[in-house]
Short mmCIF file of C-alpha atoms and ligand atoms in Angstrom, two decimals:
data_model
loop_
_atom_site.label_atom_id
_atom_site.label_comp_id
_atom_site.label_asym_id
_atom_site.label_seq_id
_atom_site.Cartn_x
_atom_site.Cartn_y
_atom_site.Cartn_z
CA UNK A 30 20.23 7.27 -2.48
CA UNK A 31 19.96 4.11 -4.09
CA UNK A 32 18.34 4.14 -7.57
CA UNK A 33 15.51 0.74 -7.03
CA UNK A 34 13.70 -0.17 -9.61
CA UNK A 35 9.93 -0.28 -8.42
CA UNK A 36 10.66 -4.27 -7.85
CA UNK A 37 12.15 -3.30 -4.19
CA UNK A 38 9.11 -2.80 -3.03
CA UNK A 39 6.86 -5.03 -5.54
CA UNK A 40 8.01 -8.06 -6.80
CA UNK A 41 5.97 -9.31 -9.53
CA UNK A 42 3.98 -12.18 -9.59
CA UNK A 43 2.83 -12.38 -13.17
CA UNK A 44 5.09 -10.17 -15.56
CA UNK A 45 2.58 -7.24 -16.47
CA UNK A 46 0.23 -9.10 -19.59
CA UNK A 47 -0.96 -6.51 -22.35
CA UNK A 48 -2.70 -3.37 -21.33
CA UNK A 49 -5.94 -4.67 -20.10
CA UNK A 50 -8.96 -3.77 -20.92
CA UNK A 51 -10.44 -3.63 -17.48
CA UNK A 52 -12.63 -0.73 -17.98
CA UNK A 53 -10.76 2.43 -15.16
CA UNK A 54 -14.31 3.46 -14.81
CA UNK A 55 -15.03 3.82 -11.30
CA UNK A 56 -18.18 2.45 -9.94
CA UNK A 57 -19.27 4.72 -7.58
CA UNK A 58 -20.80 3.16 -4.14
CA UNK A 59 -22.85 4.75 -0.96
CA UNK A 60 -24.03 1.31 0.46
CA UNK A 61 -21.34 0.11 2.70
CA UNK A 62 -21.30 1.35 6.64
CA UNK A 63 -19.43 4.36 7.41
CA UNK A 64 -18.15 2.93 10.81
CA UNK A 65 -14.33 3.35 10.86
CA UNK A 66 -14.64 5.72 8.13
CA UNK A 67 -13.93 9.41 7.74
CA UNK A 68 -15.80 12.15 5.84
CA UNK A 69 -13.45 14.32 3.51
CA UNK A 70 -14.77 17.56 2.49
CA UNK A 71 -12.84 17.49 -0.77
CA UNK A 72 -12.12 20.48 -2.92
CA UNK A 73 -9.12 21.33 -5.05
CA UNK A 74 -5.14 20.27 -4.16
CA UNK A 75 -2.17 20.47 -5.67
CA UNK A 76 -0.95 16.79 -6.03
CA UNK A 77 2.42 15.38 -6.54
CA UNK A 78 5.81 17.10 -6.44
CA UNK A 79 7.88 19.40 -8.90
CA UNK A 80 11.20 18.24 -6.10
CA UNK A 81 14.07 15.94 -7.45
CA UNK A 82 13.49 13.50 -3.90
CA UNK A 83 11.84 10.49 -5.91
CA UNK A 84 12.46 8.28 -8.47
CA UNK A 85 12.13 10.12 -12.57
CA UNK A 86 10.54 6.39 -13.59
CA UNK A 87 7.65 6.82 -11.00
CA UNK A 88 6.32 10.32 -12.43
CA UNK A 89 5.87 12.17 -9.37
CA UNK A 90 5.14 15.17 -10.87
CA UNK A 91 3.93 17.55 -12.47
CA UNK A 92 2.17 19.35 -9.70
CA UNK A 93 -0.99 19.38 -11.05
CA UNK A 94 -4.15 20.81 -9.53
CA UNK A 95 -7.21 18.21 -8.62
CA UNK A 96 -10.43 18.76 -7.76
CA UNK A 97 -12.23 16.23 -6.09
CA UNK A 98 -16.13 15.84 -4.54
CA UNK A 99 -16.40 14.90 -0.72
CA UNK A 100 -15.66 11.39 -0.03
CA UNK A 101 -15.22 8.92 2.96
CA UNK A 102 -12.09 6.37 3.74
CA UNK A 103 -11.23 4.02 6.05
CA UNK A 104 -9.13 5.79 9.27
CA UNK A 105 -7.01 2.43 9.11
CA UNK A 106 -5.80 -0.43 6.21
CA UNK A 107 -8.13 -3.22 6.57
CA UNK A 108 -7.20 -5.71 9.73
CA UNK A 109 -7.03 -9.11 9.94
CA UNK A 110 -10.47 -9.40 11.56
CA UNK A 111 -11.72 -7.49 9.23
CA UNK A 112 -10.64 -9.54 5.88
CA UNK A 113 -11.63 -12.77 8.37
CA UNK A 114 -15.15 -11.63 8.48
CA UNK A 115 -15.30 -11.25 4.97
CA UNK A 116 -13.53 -14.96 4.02
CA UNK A 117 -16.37 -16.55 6.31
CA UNK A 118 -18.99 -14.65 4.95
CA UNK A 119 -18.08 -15.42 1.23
CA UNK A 120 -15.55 -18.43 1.29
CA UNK A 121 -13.54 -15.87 -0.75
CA UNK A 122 -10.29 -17.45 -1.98
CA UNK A 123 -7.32 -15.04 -2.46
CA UNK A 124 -4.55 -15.17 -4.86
CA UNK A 125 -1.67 -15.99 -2.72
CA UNK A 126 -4.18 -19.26 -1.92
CA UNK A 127 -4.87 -20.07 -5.65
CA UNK A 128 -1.23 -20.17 -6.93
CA UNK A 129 -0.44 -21.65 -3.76
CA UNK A 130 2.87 -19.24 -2.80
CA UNK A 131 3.72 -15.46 -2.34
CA UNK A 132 6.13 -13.13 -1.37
CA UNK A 133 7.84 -12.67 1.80
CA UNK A 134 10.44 -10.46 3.26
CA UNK A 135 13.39 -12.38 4.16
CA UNK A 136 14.25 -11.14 6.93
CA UNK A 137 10.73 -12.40 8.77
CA UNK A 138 12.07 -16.27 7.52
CA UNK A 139 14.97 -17.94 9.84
CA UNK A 140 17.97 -19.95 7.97
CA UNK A 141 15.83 -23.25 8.04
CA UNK A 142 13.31 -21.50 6.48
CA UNK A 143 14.83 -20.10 4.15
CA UNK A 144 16.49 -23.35 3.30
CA UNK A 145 13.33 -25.02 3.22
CA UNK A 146 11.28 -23.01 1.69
CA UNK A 147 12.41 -20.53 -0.66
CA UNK A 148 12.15 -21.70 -3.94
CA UNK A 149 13.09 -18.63 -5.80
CA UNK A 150 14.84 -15.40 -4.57
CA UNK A 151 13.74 -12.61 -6.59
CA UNK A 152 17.01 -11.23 -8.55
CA UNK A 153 17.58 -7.82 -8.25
CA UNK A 154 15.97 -8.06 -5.08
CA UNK A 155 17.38 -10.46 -3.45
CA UNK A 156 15.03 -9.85 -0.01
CA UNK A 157 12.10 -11.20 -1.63
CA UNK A 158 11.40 -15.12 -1.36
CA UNK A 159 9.05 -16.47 -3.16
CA UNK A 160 7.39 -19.34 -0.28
CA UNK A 161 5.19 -21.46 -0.72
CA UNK A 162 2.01 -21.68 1.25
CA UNK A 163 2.21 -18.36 2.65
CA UNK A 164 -1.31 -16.84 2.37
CA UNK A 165 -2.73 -13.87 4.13
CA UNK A 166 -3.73 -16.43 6.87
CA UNK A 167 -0.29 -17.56 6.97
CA UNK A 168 1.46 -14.27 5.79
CA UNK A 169 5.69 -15.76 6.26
CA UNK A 170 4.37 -19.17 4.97
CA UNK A 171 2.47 -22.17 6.96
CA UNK A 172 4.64 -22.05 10.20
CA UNK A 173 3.35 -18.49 10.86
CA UNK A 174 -0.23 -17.17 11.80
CA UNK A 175 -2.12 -14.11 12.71
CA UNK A 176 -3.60 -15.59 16.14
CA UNK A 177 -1.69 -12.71 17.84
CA UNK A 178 -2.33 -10.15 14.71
CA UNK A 179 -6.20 -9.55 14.45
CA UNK A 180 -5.54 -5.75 14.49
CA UNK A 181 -2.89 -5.59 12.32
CA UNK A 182 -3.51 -4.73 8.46
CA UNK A 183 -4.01 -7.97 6.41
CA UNK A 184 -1.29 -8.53 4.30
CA UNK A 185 -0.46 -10.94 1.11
CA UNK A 186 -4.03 -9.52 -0.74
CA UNK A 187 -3.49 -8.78 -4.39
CA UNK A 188 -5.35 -6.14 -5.76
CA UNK A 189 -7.87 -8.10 -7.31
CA UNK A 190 -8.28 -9.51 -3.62
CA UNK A 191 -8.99 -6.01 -2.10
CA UNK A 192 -11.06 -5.14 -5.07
CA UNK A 193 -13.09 -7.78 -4.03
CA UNK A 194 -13.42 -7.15 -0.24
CA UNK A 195 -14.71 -3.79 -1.22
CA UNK A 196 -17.49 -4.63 -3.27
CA UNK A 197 -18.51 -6.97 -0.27
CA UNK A 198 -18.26 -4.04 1.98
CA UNK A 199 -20.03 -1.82 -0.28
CA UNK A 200 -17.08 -0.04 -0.72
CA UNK A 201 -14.29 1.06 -3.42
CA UNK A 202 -10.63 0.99 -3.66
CA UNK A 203 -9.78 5.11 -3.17
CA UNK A 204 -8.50 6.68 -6.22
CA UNK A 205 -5.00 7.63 -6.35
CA UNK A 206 -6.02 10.97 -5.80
CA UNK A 207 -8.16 10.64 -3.18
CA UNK A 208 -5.17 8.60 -1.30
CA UNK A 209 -2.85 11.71 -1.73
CA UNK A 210 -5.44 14.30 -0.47
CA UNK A 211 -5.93 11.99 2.28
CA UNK A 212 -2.55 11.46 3.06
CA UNK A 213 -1.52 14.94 3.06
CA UNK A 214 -4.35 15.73 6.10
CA UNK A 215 -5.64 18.97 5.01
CA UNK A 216 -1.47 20.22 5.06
CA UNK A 217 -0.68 22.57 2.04
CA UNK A 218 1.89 21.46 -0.86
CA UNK A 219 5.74 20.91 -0.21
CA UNK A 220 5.30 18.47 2.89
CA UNK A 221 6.48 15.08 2.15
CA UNK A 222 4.78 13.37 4.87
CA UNK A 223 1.21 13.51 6.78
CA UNK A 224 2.52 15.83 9.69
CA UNK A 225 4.83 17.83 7.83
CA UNK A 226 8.11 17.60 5.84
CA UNK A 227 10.55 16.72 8.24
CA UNK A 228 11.06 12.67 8.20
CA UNK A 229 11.34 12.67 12.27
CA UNK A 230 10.83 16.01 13.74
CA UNK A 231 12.50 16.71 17.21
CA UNK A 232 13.94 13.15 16.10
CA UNK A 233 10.53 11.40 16.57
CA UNK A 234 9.46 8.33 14.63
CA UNK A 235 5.33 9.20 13.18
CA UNK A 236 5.52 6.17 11.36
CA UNK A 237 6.52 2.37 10.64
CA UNK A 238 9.54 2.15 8.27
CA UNK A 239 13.20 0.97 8.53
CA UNK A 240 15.85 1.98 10.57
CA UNK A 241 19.38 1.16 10.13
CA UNK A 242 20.92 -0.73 7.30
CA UNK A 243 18.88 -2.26 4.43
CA UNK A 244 18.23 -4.89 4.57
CA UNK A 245 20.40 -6.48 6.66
CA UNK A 246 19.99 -4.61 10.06
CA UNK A 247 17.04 -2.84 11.33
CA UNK A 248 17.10 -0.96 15.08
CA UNK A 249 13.66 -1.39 15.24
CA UNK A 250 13.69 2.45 17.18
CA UNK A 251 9.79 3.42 15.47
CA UNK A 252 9.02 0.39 17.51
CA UNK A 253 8.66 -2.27 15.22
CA UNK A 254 10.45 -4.44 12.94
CA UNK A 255 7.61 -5.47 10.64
CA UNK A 256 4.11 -4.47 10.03
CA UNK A 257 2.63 -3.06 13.21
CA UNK A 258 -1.19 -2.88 14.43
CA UNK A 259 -3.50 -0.84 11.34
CA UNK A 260 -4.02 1.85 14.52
CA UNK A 261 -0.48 2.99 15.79
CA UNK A 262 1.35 6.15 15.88
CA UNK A 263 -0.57 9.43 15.31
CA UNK A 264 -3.17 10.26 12.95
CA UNK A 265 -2.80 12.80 10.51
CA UNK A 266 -5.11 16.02 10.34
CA UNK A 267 -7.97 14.33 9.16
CA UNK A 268 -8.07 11.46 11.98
CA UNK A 269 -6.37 8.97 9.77
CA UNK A 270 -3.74 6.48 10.39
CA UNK A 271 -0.56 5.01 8.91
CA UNK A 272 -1.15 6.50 5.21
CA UNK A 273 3.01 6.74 5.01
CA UNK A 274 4.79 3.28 6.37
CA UNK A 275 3.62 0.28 7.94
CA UNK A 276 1.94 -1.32 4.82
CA UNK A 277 1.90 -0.30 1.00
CA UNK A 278 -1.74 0.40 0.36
CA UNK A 279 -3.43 -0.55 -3.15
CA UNK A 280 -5.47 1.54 -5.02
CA UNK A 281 -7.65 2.12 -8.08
CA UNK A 282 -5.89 3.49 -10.70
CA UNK A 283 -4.16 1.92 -13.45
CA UNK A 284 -0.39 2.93 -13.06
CA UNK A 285 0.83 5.26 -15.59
CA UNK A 286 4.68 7.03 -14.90
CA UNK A 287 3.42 9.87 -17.44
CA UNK A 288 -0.42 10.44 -15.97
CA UNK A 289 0.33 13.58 -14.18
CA UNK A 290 0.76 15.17 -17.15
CA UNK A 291 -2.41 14.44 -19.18
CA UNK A 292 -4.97 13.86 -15.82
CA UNK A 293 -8.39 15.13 -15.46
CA UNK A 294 -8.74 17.70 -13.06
CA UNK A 295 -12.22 17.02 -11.54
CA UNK A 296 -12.14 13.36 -9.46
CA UNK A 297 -9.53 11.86 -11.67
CA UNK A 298 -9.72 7.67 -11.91
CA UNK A 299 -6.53 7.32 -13.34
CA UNK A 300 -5.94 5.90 -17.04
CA UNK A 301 -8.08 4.23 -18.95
CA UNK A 302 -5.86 1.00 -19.30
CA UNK A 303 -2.58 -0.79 -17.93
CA UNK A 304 -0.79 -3.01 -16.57
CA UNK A 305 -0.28 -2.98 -12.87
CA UNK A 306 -2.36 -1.32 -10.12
CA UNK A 307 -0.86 1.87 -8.31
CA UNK A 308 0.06 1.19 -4.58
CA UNK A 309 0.95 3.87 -2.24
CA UNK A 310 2.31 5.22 1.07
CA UNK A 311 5.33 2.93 1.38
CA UNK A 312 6.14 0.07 4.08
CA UNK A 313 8.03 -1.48 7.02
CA UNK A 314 10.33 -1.81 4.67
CA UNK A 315 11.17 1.74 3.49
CA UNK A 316 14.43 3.60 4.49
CA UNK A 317 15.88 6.80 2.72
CA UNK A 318 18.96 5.32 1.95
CA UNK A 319 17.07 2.85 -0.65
CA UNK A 320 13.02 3.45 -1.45
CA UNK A 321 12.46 6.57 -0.58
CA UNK A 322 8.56 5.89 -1.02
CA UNK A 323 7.46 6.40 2.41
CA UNK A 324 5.91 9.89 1.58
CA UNK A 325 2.51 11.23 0.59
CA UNK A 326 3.85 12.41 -2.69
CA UNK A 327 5.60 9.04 -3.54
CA UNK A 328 3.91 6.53 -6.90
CA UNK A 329 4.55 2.90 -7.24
CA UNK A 330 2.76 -0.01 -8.61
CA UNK A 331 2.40 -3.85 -9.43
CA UNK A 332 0.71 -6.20 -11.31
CA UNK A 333 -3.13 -6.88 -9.82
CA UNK A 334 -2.35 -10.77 -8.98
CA UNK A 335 0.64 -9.99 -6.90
CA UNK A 336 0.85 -9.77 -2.88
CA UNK A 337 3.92 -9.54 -0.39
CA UNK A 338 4.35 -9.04 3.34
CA UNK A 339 3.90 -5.23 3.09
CA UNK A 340 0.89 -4.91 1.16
CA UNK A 341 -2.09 -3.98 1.87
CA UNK A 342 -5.37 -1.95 1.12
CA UNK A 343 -7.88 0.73 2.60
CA UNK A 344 -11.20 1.20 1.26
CA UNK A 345 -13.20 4.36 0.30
CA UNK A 346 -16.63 5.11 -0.45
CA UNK A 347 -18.85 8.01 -2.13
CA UNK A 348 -20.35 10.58 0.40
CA1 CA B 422 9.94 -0.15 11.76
CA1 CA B 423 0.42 2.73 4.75
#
């Protein structure tokens, strides 16, 4: 496996400021409709992994036992519709929109395109563009659109964005922890992935990641070569979709490599200051040859402004 820094699957936007001082404090919220939503029962888990599978600089471990009240989140990442409804209702602005550019994958961008519009290739990462006018409205730049995409999860929102699209909803980002509780489905520690530990059991594909050679060629045999509708494959135990692949999901916490080892145990929020935003679950773009992140266990992060093609955001909400 290919040691990737975490800029593989998050290239930065802004390079991280200072700690901020963005309180972690969660505000805790029961207004928003549960429609779409599922109930967790909570209780205690063991979260992360003691394995050698992932990265030392993302601080997977220490296993570390979390207790955490009942809670509800969203069976799917938020859609296109969904985020629409929102924009029209507020006039909302996002990121991508304000600095006028964002990240895409450049393998969605054909060799005009990329002639045209690329106006820095991130180094180290060379699959990242940065293009202008690509907006979540516009999500490979201005000659694409969504028209056909209404159900799939809206993409190029920074986490500032989803933060906001929550509080509209009367919702919350989910905590780190409650991601991973989620993710795992109600299955016991040691499995890697919502249905188990086995990556494709009886050699089927339960999620949206990359097949083939990174980045270059992709088979496409889960089905699809980028993002696919928030709804597709199977959902875990608890009814919930796509938690591993498809899109990177933001959420709460500040990002700290060496958290696991000082956390709270009851409904932990993450620390109380940093620099980039903790996004989970993996993407499209995600093959075990390079970042092995599309697992329940798995940590990355990015600064709060930033947004790519394969990142997006599911909300949760107190019970
Ligand atoms: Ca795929
Ligand atoms: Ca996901």
């Amino acid at each position: 496996m290919t040691d990737s820094s975490s800029s593989c699957c998050a290239p930065l936007r802004s390079k991280p400021a200072a700690p901020a001082s963005a309180p972690a404090g969660l505000v805790r919220v029961r207004t928003g409709s549960t429609e779409g939503m599922k109930r967790l029962p909570g209780g205690e888990f063991l979260m992360g992994n003691d394995r050698d599978y992932g990265f030392p600089a993302d601080g997977e471990g220490p296993v570390h036992r979390v207790r955490l009240d009942p809670f509800w989140i969203d069976a799917t990442t938020v859609t296109n519709e969904q985020f629409n409804a929102f924009v029209n209702a507020t006039g909302y602005k996002t990121e991508s929109e304000r600095f006028g550019w964002s990240f895409v994958f450049l393998g969605h961008l054909t060799p005009a395109e990329r002639e045209r519009q690329v106006r820095l290739v991130v180094q180290g990462s060379e699959w990242w563009c940065r293009v202008e006018g690509a907006t979540w409205r516009h999500p490979e730049g201005p000659g694409s659109n969504i028209k056909k995409r209404w159900s799939h999860p809206v993409v190029q929102v920074s986490w500032n964005d989803a933060a906001a699209y929550a509080a509209w909803a009367g919702k919350r980002l989910p905590t780190e922890a409650e991601w991973e509780f989620a993710a795992r489905g109600g299955l016991g520690p040691g499995n890697r992935f919502p249905w188990g530990d086995e990556l494709e059991p009886g050699g089927r594909h339960l999620m949206n990641v990359w097949q083939g050679v990174f980045p270059t060629t992709n088979t496409e045999a889960d089905g699809h070569y980028g993002p696919a509708p928030a709804k597709s494959y199977r959902a875990n135990g608890y009814g919930i979709y796509a938690m591993t692949g498809n899109v990177w999901e933001w959420c709460h916490d500040w990002f700290d490599a060496g958290w696991y080892a000082r956390s709270d145990m009851d409904n932990p929020t993450g620390p109380n200051a940093g620099d980039r935003r903790v996004m989970r679950g993996g993407s499209y773009l995600c093959h075990a040859s390079y970042c092995n992140r599309c697992r329940v266990d798995a940590r990355s992060a990015n600064t709060p402004d930033s947004a790519t093609t394969n990142l997006g955001f599911r909300c949760a909400r107190d019970d």
